[in-house]
Each structure stands twice: as structure tokens, then as C-alpha cells.
PDB file of C-alpha atoms in Angstrom:
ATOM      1  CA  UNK A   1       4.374-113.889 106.613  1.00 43.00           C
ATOM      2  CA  UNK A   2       1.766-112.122 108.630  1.00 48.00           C
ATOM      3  CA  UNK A   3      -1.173-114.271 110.354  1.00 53.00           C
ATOM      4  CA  UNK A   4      -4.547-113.380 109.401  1.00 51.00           C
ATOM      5  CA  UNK A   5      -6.542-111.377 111.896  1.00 60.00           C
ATOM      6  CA  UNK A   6      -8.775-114.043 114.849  1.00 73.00           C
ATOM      7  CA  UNK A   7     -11.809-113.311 115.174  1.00 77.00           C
ATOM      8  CA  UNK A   8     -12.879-112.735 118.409  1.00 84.00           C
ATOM      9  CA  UNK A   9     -14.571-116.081 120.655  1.00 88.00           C
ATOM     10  CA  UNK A  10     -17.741-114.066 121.059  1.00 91.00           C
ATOM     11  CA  UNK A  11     -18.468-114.049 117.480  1.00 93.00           C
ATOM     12  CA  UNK A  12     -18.070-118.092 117.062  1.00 93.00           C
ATOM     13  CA  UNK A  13     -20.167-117.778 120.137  1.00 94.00           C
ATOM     14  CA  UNK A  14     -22.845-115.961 118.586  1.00 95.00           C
ATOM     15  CA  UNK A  15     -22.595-117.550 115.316  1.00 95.00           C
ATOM     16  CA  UNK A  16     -23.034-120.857 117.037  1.00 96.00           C
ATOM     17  CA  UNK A  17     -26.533-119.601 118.927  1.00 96.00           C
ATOM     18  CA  UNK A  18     -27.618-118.394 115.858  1.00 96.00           C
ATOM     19  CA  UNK A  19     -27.160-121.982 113.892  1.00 97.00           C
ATOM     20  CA  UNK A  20     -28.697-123.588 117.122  1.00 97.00           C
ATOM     21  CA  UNK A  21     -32.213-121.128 118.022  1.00 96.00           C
ATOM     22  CA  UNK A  22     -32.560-120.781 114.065  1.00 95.00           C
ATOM     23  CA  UNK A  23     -32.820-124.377 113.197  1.00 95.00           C
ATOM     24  CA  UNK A  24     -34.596-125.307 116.161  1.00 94.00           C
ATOM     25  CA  UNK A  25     -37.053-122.374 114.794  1.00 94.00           C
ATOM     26  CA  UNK A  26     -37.605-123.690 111.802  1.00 93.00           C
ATOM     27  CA  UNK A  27     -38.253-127.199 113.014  1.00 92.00           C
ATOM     28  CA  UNK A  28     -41.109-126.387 115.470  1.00 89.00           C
ATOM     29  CA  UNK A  29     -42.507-123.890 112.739  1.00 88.00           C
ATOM     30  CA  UNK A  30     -42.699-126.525 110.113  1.00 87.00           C
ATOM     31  CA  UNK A  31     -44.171-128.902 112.594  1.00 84.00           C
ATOM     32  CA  UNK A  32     -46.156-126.041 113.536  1.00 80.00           C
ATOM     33  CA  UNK A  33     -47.603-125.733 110.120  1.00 77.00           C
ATOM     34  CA  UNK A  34     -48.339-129.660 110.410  1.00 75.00           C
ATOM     35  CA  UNK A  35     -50.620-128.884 113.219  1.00 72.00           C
ATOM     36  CA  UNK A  36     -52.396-126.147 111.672  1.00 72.00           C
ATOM     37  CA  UNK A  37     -53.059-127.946 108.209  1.00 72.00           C
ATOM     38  CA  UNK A  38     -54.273-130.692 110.532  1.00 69.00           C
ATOM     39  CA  UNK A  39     -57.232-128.596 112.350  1.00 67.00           C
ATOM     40  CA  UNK A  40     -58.080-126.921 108.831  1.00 64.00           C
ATOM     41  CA  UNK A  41     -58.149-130.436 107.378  1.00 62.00           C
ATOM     42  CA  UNK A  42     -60.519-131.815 110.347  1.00 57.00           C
ATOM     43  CA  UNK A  43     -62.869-128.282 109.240  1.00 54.00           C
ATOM     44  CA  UNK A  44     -62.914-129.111 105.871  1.00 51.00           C
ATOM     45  CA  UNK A  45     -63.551-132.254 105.233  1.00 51.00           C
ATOM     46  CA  UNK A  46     -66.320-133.232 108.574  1.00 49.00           C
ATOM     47  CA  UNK A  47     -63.711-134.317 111.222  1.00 48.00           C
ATOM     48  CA  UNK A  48     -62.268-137.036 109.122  1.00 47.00           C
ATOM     49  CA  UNK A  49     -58.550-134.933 109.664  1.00 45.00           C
ATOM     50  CA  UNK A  50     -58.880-135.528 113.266  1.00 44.00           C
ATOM     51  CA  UNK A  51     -58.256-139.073 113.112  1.00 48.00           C
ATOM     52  CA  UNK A  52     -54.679-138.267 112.489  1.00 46.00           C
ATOM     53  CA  UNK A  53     -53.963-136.912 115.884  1.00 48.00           C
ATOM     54  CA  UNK A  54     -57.586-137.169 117.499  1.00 51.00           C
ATOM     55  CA  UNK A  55     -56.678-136.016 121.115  1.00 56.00           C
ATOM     56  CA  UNK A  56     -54.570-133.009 119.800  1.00 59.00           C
ATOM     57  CA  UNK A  57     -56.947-131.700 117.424  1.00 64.00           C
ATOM     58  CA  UNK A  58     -59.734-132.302 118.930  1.00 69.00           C
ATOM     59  CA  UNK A  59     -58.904-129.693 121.769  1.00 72.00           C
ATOM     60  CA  UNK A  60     -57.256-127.378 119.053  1.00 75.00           C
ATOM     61  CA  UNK A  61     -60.720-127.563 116.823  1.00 79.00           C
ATOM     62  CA  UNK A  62     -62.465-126.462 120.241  1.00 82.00           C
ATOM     63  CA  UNK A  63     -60.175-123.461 121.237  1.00 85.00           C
ATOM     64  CA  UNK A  64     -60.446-122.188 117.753  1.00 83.00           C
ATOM     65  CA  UNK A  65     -64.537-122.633 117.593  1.00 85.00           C
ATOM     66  CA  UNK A  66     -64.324-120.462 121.150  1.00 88.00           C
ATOM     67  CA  UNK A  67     -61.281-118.373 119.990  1.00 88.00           C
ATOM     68  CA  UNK A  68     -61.861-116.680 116.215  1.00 87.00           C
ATOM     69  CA  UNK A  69     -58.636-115.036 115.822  1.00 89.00           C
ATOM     70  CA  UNK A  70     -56.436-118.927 117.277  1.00 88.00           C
ATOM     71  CA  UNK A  71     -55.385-120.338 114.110  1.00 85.00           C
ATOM     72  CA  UNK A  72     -55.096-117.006 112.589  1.00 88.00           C
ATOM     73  CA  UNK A  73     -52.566-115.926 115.115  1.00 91.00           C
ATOM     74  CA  UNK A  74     -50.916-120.001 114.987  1.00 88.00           C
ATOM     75  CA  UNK A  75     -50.257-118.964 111.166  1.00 88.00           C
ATOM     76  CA  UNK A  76     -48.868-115.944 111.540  1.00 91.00           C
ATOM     77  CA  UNK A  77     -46.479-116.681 114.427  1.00 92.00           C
ATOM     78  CA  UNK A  78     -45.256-119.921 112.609  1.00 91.00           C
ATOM     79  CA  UNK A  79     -44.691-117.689 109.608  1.00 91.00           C
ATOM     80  CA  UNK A  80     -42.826-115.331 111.483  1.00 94.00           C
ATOM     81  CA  UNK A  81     -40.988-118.299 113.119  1.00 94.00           C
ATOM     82  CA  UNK A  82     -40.051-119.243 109.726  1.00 93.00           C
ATOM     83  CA  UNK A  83     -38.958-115.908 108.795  1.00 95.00           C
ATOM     84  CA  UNK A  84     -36.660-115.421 111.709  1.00 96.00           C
ATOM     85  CA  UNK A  85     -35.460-118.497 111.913  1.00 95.00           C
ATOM     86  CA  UNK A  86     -34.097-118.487 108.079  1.00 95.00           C
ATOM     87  CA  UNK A  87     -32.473-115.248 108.624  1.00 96.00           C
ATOM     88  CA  UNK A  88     -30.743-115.979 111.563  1.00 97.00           C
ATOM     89  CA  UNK A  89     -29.212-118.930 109.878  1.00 96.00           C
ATOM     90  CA  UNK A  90     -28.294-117.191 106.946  1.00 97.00           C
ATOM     91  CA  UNK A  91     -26.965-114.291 109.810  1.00 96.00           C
ATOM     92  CA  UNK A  92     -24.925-117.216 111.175  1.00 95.00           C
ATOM     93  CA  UNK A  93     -22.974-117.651 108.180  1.00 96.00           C
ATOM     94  CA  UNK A  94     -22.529-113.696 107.453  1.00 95.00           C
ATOM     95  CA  UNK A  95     -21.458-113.645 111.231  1.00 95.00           C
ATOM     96  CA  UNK A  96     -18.747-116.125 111.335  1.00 93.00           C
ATOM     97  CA  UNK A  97     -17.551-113.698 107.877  1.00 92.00           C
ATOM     98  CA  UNK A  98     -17.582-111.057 109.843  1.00 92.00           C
ATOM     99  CA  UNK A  99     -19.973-108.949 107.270  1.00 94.00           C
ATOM    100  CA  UNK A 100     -21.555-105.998 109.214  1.00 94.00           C
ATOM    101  CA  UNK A 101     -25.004-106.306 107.752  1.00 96.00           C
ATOM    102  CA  UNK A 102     -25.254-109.728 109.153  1.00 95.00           C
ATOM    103  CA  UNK A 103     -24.179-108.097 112.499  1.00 95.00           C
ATOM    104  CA  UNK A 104     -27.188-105.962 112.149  1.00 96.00           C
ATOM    105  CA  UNK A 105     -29.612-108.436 110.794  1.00 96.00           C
ATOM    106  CA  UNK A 106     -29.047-111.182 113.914  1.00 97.00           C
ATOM    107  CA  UNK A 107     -29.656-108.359 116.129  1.00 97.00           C
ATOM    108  CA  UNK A 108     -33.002-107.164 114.584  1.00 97.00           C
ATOM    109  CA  UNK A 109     -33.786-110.589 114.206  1.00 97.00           C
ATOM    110  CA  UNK A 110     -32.995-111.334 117.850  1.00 97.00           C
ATOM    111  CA  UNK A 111     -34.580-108.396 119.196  1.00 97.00           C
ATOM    112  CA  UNK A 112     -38.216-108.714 117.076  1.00 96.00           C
ATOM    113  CA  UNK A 113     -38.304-112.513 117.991  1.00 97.00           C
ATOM    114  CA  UNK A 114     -38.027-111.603 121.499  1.00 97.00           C
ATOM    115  CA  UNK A 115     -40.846-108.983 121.149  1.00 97.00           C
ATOM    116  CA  UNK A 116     -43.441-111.088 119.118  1.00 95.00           C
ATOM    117  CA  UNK A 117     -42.754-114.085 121.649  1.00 95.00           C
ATOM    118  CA  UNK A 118     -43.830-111.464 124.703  1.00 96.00           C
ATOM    119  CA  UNK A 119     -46.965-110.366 122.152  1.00 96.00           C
ATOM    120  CA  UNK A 120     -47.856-114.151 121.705  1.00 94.00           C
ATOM    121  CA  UNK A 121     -47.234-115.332 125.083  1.00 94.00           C
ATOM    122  CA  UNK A 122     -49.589-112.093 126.561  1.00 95.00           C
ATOM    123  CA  UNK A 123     -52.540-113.584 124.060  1.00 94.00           C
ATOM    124  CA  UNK A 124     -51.900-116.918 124.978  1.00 92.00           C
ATOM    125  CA  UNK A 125     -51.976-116.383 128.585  1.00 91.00           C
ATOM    126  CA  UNK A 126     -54.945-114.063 128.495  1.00 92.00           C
ATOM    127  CA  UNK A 127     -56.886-115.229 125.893  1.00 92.00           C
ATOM    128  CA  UNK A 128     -56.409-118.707 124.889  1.00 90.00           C
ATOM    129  CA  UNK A 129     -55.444-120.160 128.533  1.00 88.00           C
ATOM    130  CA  UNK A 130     -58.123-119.505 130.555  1.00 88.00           C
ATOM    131  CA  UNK A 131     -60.665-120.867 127.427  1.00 87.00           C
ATOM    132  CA  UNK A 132     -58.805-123.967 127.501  1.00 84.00           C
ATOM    133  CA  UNK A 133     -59.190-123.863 130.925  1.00 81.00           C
ATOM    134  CA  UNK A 134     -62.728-123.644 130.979  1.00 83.00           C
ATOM    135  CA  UNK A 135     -62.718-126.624 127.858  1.00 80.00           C
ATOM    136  CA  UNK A 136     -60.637-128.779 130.029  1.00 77.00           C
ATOM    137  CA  UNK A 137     -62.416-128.542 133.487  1.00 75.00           C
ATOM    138  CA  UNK A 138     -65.233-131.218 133.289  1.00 73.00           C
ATOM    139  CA  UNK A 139     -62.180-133.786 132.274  1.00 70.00           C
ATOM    140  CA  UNK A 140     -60.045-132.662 134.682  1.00 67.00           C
ATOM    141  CA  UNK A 141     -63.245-132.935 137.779  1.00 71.00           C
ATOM    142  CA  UNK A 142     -63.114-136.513 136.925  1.00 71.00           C
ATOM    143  CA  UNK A 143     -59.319-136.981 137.420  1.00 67.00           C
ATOM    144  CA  UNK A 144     -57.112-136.911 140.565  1.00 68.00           C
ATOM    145  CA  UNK A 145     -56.656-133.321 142.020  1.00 65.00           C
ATOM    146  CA  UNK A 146     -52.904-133.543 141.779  1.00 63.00           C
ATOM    147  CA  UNK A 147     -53.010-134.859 138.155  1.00 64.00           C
ATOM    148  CA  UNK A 148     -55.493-131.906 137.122  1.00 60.00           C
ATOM    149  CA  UNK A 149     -53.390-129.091 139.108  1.00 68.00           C
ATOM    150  CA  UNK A 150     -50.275-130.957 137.633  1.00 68.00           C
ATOM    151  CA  UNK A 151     -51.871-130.592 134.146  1.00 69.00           C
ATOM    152  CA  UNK A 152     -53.085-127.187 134.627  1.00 69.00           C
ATOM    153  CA  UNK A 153     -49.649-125.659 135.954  1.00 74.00           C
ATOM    154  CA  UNK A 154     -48.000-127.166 132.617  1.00 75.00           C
ATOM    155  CA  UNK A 155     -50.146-125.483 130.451  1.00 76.00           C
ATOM    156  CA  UNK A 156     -49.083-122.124 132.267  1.00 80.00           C
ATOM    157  CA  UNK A 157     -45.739-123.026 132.619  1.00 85.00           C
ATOM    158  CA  UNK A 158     -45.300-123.354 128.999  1.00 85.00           C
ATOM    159  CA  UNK A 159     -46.046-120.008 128.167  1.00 87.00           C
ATOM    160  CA  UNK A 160     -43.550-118.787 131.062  1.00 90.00           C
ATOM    161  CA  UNK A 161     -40.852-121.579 129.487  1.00 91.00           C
ATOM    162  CA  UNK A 162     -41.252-120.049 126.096  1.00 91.00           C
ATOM    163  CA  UNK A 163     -40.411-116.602 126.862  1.00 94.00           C
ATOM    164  CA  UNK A 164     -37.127-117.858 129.126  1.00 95.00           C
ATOM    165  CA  UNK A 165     -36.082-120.115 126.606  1.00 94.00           C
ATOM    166  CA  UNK A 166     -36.165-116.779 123.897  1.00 95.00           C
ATOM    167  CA  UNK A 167     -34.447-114.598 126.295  1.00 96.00           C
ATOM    168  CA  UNK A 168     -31.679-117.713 126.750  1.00 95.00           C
ATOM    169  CA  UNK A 169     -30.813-117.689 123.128  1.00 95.00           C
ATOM    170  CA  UNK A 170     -31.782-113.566 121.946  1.00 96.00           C
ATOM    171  CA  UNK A 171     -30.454-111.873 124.776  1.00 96.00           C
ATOM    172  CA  UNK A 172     -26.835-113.821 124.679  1.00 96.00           C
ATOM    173  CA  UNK A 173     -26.598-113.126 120.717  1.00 96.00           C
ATOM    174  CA  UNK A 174     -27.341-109.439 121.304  1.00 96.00           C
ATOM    175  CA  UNK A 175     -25.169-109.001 124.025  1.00 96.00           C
ATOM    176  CA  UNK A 176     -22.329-111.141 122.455  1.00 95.00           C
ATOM    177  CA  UNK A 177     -22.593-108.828 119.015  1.00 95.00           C
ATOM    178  CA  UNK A 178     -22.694-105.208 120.872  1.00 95.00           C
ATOM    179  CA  UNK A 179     -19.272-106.363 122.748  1.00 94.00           C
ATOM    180  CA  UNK A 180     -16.445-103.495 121.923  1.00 92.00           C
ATOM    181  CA  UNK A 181     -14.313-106.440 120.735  1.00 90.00           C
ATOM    182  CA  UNK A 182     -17.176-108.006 118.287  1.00 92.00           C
ATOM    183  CA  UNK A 183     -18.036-104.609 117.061  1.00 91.00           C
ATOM    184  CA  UNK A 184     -14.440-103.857 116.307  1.00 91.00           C
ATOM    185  CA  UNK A 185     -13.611-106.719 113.987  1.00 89.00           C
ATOM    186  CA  UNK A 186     -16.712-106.286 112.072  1.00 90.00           C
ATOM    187  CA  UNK A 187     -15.611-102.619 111.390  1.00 87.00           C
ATOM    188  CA  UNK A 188     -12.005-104.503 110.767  1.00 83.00           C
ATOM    189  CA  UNK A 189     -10.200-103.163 114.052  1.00 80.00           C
ATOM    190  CA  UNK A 190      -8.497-105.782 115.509  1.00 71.00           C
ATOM    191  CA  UNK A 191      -5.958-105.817 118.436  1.00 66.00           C
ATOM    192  CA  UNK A 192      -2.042-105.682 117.056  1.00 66.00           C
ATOM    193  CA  UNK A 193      -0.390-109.194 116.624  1.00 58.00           C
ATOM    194  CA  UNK A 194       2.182-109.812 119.922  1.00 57.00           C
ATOM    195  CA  UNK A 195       6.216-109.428 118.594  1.00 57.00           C
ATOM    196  CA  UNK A 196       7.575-112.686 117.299  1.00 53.00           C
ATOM    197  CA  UNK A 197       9.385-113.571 120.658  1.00 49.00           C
ATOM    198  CA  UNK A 198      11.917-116.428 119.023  1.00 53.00           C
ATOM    199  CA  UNK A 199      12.828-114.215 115.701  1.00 52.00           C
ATOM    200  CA  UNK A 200      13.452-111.824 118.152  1.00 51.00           C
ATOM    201  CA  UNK A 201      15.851-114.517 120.406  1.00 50.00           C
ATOM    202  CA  UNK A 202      17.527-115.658 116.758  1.00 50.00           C
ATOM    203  CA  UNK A 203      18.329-111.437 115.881  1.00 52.00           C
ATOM    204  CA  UNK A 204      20.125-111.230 119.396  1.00 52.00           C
ATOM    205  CA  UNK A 205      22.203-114.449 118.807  1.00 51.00           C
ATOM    206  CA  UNK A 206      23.090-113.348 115.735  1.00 51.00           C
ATOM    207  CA  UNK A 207      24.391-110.253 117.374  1.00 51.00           C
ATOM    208  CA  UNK A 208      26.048-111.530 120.137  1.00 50.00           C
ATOM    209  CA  UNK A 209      28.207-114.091 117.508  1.00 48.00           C
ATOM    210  CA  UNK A 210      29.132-110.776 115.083  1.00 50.00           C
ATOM    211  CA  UNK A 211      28.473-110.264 111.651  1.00 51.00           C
ATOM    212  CA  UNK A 212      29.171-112.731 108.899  1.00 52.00           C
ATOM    213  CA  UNK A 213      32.530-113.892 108.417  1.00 54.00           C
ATOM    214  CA  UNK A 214      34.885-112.560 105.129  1.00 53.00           C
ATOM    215  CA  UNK A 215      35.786-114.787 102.472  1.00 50.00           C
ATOM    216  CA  UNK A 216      39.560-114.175 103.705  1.00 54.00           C
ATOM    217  CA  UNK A 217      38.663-115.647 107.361  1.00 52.00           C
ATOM    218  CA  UNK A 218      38.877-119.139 107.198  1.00 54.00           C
ATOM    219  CA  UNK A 219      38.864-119.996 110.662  1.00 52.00           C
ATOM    220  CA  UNK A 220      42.040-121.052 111.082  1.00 49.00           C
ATOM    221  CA  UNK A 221      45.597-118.490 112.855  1.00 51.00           C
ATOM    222  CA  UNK A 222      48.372-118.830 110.751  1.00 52.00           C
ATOM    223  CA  UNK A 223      50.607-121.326 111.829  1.00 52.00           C
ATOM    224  CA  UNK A 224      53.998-119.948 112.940  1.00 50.00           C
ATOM    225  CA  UNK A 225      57.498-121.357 113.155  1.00 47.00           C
TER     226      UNK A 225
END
């Protein structure tokens, strides 16, 4: 009986880094959301939201009073987290089934995360950092130098994390899916099955002992006087 086709190890790669990014996408997008409704609840109702998670949105209420576009851009980039993040695991499962159009969608979704997280990462860095910068700077007079420089680097160093922890995830599950061997089996190509080495030993014994035996033959000579 002939074996059913393997797929290749870079697709169960790929399908696996899908699962993993698009989960952890959704995750930080619905917590994302959290923060958001947090700040909007703080607006709306005099500050009293703020005692949830005073530190946090505190500094977020402040950034968006300098910043008018902040929590319009948080809300669109954690709805286009969501986005991505459901199609790539729904992409996951099309993957590991080898269906084309899930091919195509991980890519696109792969490829437009790793744009909008350059496009957010630009405004953060060039908008939003150097206000919070300015927000932060009569708390961080009063504290040690090294604990302010420590604080300010992270705040930078976030933005720069973000876009190498994309690239980690994207870039592999593009690569992985534009292989000649990935992009074969989805277009059902796959490499011909190695000959069946020990039917192939059994055929040549058979040979080598001669065909079957007649129902004359019984084995034994004829026993002579």
C-alpha cells in the first residue's frame, strides 16, 4: 500500500511560528485593549479609572493630553494586532493542510505585520518617546543618574526589541514558506518515495530458490532397489 506523501519539516516549522507569534498577538492585543479602555475610563468618568493601575495610566493619560493622535494609533495597532494575529492562527491550521491560500495568507500576514510594526515603531520613537521623555525628566532629576539613564535606555530599547522580535518570528515564516521544497508540496509535488529495499531482498530470494514447486514434486527421489 503506498505511504502518503510527508510534508516537508519546514512547513511544521512554519506552522509552529505561526501558532506561537499569533497567539502571543492576540494576548498582548487583548491586554492591549485593557489598557486603552483603562485611560478612556480615567477620561470619562474624572480620574476615578486611574485607580486601577494609577502609575500606568497616569503617564498614559499625560502622553495622550500632549500626543492627540496616541490612543488613536494604540487602537488601531491593537486592532490590527488582532487581525493578524487571528489569521495567522487560522493560516497555521491551513498550513499544516498544506492549502495554498493559507500559504499566501501567512505570508501577507507576515509581511504587513512586519511593515506596520516599522510604521509604529518610527511614531513611537519620534513622536511619543521624546514627549515621554520630556514628561518623565523632573522624576527622573530626583533619582540616581544610573537609575534614570537605566530607565531611559529601556524605554528606547523597547521600541528597537519590538521590531527584532517581529523580524524573529515574520522573516523565518516567510523564508520557511518560499523554500522550493515548501512551495512544491503545496502545489502537490513531492519528491518520489525510495524503492522498498527488503521486498526487493524477498523478490531476489525467491529467485535464487526457483519457482514454485509442482504438485508432482514431493520432495522426495524415488527410492531404488
Amino acid at each position: 500500500m503506498p505511504r502518503a506523501p510527508k510534508r516537508p519539516g519546514a512547513v511544521m516549522t512554519a506552522a509552529v511560528l505561526l501558532f506561537v507569534y499569533g497567539g502571543l498577538m492576540l494576548v498582548s492585543s487583548c491586554c492591549g485593549v485593557g489598557q486603552v479602555l483603562l485611560i478612556g475610563m480615567a477620561d470619562e468618568n474624572g480620574g476615578q479609572g486611574a485607580n486601577v493601575l494609577p502609575d500606568l495610566v497616569a503617564g498614559e493619560r499625560a502622553i495622550a493630553k500632549e500626543v492627540p493622535s496616541y490612543l488613536a494609533v494604540q487602537i488601531s495597532t491593537h486592532a490590527f494586532n488582532l487581525l493578524i494575529g487571528g489569521t495567522m492562527v487560522l493560516a497555521g491550521i491551513g498550513v499544516l493542510q498544506l492549502r495554498p491560500a493559507a500559504r499566501v495568507a501567512a505570508i501577507m500576514a507576515s509581511a504587513t505585520d512586519i511593515f506596520l510594526t516599522l510604521i509604529v515603531s518610527a511614531y513611537n520613537a519620534i513622536v511619543v518617546l521624546p514627549v515621554n521623555d520630556r514628561l518623565m525628566a523632573p522624576e527622573v532629576q530626583n533619582m540616581p543618574p544610573e537609575f534614570g539613564n537605566f530607565l531611559q535606555a529601556g524605554l528606547w530599547g523597547g521600541v528597537c526589541f519590538g521590531i527584532v522580535f517581529t523580524l524573529a518570528f515574520c522573516g523565518p515564516i516567510i523564508l520557511t514558506l518560499n523554500l522550493k521544497t515548501v512551495r512544491d508540496a503545496f502545489a502537490g509535488k513531492f519528491p518520489k518515495a525510495p524503492p522498498d529495499l527488503r521486498r526487493d531482498e524477498y523478490d531476489d530470494d525467491d529467485d535464487h530458490y526457483g519457482g514454485p514447486r509442482s504438485s508432482d514434486d514431493t520432495g522426495f527421489s524415488e527410492r531404488r532397489n
